[in-house]
Short mmCIF file of C-alpha atoms in Angstrom, two decimals:
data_model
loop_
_atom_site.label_atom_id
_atom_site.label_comp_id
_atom_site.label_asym_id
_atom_site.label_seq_id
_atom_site.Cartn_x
_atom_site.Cartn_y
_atom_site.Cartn_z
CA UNK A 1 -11.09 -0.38 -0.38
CA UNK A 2 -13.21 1.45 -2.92
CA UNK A 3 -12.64 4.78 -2.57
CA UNK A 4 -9.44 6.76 -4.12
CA UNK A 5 -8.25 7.72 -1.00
CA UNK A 6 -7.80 5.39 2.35
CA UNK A 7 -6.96 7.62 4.48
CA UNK A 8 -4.11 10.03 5.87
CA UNK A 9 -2.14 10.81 9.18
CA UNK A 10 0.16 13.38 10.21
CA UNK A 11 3.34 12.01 12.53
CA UNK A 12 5.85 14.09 14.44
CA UNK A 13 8.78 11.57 15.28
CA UNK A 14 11.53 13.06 17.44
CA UNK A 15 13.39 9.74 17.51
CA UNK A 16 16.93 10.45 15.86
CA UNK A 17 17.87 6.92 16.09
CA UNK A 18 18.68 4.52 13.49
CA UNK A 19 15.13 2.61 13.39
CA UNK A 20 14.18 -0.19 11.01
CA UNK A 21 11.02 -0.55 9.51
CA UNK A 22 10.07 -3.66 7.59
CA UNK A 23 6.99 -4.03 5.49
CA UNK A 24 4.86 -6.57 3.60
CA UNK A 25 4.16 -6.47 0.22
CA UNK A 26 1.28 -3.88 -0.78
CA UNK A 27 -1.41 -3.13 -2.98
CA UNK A 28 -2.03 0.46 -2.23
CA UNK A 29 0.47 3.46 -2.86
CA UNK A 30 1.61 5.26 -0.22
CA UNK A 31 2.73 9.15 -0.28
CA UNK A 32 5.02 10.40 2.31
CA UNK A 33 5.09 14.43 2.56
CA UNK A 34 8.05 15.72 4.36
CA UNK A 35 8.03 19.05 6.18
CA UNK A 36 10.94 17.47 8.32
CA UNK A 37 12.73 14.67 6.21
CA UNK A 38 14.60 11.95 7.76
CA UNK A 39 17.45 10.19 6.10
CA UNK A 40 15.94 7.13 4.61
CA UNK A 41 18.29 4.60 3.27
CA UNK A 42 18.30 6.21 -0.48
CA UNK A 43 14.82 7.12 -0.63
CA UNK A 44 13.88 10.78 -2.18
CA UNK A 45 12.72 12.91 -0.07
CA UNK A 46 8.72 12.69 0.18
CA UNK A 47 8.83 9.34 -1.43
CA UNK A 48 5.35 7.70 -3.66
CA UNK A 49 6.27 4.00 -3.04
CA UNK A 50 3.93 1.58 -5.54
CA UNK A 51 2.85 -1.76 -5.50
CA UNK A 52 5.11 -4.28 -3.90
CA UNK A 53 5.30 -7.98 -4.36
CA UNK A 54 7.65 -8.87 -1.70
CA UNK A 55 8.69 -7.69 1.49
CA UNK A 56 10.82 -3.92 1.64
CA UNK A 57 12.83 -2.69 4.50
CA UNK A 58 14.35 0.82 4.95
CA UNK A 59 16.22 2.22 8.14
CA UNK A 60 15.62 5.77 8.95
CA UNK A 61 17.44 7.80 10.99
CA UNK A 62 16.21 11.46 12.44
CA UNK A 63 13.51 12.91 13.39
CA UNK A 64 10.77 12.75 11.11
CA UNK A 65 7.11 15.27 10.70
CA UNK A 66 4.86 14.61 7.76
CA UNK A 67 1.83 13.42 6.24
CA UNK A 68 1.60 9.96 4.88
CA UNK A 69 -1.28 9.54 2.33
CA UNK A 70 -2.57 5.81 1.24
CA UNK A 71 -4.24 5.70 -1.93
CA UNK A 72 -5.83 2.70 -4.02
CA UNK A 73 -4.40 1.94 -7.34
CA UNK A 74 -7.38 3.74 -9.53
CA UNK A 75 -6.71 6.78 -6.99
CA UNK A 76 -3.12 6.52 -7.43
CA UNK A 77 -3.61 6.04 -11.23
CA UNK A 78 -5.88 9.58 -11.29
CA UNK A 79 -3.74 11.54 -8.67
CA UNK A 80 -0.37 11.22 -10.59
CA UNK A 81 -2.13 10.91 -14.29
CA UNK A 82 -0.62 8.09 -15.63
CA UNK A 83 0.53 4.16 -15.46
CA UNK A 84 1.93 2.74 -12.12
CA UNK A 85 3.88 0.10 -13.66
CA UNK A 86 7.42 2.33 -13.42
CA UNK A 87 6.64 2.52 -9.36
CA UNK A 88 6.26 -0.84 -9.18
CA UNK A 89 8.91 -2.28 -6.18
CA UNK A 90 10.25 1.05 -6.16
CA UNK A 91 9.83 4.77 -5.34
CA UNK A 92 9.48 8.18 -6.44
CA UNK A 93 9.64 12.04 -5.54
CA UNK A 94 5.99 13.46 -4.70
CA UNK A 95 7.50 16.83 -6.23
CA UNK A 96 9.27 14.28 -9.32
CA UNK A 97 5.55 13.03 -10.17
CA UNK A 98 3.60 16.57 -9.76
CA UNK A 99 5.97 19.33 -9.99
CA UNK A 100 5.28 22.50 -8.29
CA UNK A 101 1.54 21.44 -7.39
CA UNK A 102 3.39 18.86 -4.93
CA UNK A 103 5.71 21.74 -3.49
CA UNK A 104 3.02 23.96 -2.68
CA UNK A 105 0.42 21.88 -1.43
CA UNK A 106 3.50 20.17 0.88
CA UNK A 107 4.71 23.64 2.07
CA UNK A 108 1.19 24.92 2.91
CA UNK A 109 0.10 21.73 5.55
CA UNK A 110 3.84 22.39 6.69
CA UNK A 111 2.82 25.96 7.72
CA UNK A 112 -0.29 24.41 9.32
CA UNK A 113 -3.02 25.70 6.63
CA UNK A 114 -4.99 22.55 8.12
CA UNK A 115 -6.27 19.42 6.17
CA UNK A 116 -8.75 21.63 3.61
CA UNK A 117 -5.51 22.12 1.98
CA UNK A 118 -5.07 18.59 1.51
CA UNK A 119 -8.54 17.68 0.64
CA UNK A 120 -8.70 20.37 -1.88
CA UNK A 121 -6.01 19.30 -3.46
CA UNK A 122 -7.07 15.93 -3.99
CA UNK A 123 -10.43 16.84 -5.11
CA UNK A 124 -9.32 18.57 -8.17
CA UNK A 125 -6.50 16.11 -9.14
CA UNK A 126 -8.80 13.12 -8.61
CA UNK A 127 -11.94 14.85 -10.43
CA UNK A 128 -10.01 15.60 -13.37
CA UNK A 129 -7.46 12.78 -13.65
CA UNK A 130 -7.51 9.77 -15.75
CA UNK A 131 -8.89 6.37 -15.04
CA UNK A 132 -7.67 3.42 -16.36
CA UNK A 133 -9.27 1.15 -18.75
CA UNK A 134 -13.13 0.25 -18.05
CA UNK A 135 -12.10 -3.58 -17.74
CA UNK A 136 -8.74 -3.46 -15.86
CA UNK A 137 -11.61 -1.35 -12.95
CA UNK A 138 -13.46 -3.40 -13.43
CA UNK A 139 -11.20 -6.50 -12.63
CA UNK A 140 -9.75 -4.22 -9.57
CA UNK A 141 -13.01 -3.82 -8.04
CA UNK A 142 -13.84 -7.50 -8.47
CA UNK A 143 -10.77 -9.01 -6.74
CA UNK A 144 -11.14 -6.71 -3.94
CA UNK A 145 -15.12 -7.50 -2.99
CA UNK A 146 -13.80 -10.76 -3.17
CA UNK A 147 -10.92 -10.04 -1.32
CA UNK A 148 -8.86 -11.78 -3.97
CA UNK A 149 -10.69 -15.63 -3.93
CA UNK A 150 -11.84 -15.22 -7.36
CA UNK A 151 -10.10 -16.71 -10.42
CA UNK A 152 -8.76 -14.46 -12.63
CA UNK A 153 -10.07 -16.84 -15.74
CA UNK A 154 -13.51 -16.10 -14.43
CA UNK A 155 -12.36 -12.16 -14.06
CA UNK A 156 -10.80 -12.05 -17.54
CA UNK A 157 -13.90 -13.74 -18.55
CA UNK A 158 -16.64 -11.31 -17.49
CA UNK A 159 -13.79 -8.53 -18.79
CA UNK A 160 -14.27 -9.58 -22.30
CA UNK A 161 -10.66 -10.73 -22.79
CA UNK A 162 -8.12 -13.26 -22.19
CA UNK A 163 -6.50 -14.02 -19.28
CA UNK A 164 -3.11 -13.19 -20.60
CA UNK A 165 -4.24 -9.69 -21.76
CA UNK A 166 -6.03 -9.19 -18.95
CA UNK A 167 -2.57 -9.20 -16.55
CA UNK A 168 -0.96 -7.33 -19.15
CA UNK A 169 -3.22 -4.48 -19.45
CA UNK A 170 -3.43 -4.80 -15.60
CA UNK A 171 0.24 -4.90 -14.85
CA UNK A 172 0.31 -1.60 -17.57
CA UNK A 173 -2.05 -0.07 -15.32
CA UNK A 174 -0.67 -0.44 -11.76
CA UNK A 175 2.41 -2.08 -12.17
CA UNK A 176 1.46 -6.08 -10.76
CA UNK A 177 -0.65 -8.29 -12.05
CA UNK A 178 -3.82 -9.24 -11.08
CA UNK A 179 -2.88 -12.78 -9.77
CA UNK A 180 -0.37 -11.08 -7.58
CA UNK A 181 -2.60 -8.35 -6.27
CA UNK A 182 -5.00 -11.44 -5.54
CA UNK A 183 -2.14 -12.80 -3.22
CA UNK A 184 -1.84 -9.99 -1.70
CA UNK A 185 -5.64 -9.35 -0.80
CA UNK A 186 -5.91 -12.96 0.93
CA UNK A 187 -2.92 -12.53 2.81
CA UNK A 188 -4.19 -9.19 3.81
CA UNK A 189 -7.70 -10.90 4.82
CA UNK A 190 -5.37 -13.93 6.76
CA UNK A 191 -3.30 -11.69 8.73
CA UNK A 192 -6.64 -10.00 9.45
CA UNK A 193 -7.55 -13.05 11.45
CA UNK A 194 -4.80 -13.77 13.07
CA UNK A 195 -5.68 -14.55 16.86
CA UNK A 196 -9.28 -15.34 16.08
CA UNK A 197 -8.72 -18.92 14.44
CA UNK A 198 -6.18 -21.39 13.92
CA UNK A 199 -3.91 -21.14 10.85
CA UNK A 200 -5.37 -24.26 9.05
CA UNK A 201 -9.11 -22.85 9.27
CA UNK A 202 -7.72 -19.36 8.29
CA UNK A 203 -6.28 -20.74 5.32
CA UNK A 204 -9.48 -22.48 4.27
CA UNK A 205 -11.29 -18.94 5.01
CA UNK A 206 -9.69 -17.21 2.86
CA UNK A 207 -9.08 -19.53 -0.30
CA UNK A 208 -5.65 -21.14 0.55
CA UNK A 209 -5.58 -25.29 -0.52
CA UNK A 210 -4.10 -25.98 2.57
CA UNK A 211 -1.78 -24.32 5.35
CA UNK A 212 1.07 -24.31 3.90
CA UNK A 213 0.10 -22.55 0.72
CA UNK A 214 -0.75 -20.05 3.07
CA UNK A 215 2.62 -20.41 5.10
CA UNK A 216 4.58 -20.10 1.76
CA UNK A 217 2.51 -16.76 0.91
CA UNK A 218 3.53 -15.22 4.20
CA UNK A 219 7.44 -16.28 3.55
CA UNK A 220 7.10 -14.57 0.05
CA UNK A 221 4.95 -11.51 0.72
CA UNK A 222 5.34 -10.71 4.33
CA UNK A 223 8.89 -12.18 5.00
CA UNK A 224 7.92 -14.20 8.24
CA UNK A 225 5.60 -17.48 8.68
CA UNK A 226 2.23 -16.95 10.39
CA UNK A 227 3.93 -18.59 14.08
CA UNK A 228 6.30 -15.36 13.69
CA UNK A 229 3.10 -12.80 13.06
CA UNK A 230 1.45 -14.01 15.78
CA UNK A 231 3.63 -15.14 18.41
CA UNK A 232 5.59 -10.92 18.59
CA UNK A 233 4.38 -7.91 20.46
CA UNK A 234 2.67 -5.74 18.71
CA UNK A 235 2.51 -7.98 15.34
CA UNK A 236 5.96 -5.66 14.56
CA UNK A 237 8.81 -7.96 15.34
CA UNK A 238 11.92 -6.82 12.36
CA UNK A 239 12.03 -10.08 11.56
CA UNK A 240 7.88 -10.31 10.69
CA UNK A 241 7.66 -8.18 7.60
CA UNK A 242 5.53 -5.53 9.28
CA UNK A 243 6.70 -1.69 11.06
CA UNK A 244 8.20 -2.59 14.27
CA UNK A 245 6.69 -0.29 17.15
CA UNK A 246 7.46 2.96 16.56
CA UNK A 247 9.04 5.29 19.70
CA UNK A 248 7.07 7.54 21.55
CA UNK A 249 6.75 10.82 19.51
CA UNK A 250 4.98 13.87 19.89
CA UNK A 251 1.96 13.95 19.12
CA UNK A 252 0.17 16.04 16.04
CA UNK A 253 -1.46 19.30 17.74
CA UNK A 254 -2.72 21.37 14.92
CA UNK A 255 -6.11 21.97 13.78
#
């Protein structure tokens, strides 16, 4: 998770259903580009959701093509040019954050201009967009090599400042703080090993005191307990905090 940009994936749903999806909390931005928007429970249409820290769930309903776009914070932070901290637990308009740049660039890979388009795009906003502050990177890249184990007194610490300013400058910058964005990274690295070991060695692994620290953490960040992740198809049950299986769609045929 170092680089601005995670990765991307075009989807053509044709399922007009009403479909659930749940998810756990997150510590990357996604960016949804509509060329065919689905109703979605309030959201705007090509919704930026931010940080999360606790589980969301939205119902959609008809059929769905688009891009979605997964960003780090620090890539987030450059793309849109400014704090995260308003889309914390919530979401906003792609075209809201970047005007007619958003438009254009959306209504171009809706034509089928191919993903140059996209990559172009990013290049320039990411080359020329802000960063936030030298320590607050610093902290970000710390937590996630250590795939949030560390302690943020020893991360504050090697910042140069106190703990307490460290999660507020933090929490100004991408809209949680770093103790929560720790959470988030071990529970990512647990669910990671689901299937591999049992719970209780998991939770050692990854810097839990005990199983049920890490059973609480799934309750409160992925809205199901670790027997629940494991024990559905597809590790997408509604009830586990995670995208139930999508339908069958069409498939993405352009270049």
């Amino acid at each position: 998770m170092s680089g601005p940009v995670l990765g991307y994936v075009f989807h053509d749903f044709l399922h007009a259903d009403e479909l659930p999806w749940r998810f756990t909390a997150l510590g990357v931005v996604t960016v949804t580009l509509d060329f065919t928007a689905p109703s979605r429970g309030g959201l705007p249409v090509s919704p930026v959701l931010g940080l999360r820290d606790r589980p969301f769930e939205v119902v959609q309903s008809g059929a769905s093509r688009g891009l979605v776009l997964v960003l780090t914070p620090p890539g987030a932070y450059a793309l849109f040019g400014t704090s995260l901290r308003e889309l914390a637990n919530g979401a906003a308009g792609f075209e809201d954050l970047l005007g007619r740049d958003a438009a254009r660039v959306t209504e171009r890979l809706a034509e089928g201009d191919g993903t140059a388009v996209l990559d172009d795009f990013l290049g320039a906003k990411l080359r020329d967009g802000p960063e936030p502050p030298r320590q607050v990177l610093g902290a970000w890249h710390r937590l996630v090599a250590t795939r949030g184990r560390l302690r943020i007194d020893a991360v504050a610490e090697d910042a140069g400042w106190t703990r307490r300013h460290l999660s507020t400058r933090f929490r100004s910058a991408f809209g949680l703080g770093p103790k929560t964005f720790a959470r988030i990274l071990r529970l990512q690295h647990a669910a990671s090993l689901a299937g591999r070991l049992p719970w209780s060695e998991i939770a050692h692994h990854c810097g839990y005191a005990d199983q049920q620290h890490l059973n609480r953490d799934f309750r409160a960040l992925a809205g199901c307990t670790p027997t629940d992740f494991t024990g559905r198809p597809g590790r997408g049950s509604p009830d586990c905090g995670l995208p139930p299986r999508v339908p069958r769609s069409e498939p993405d045929r352009r270049p």
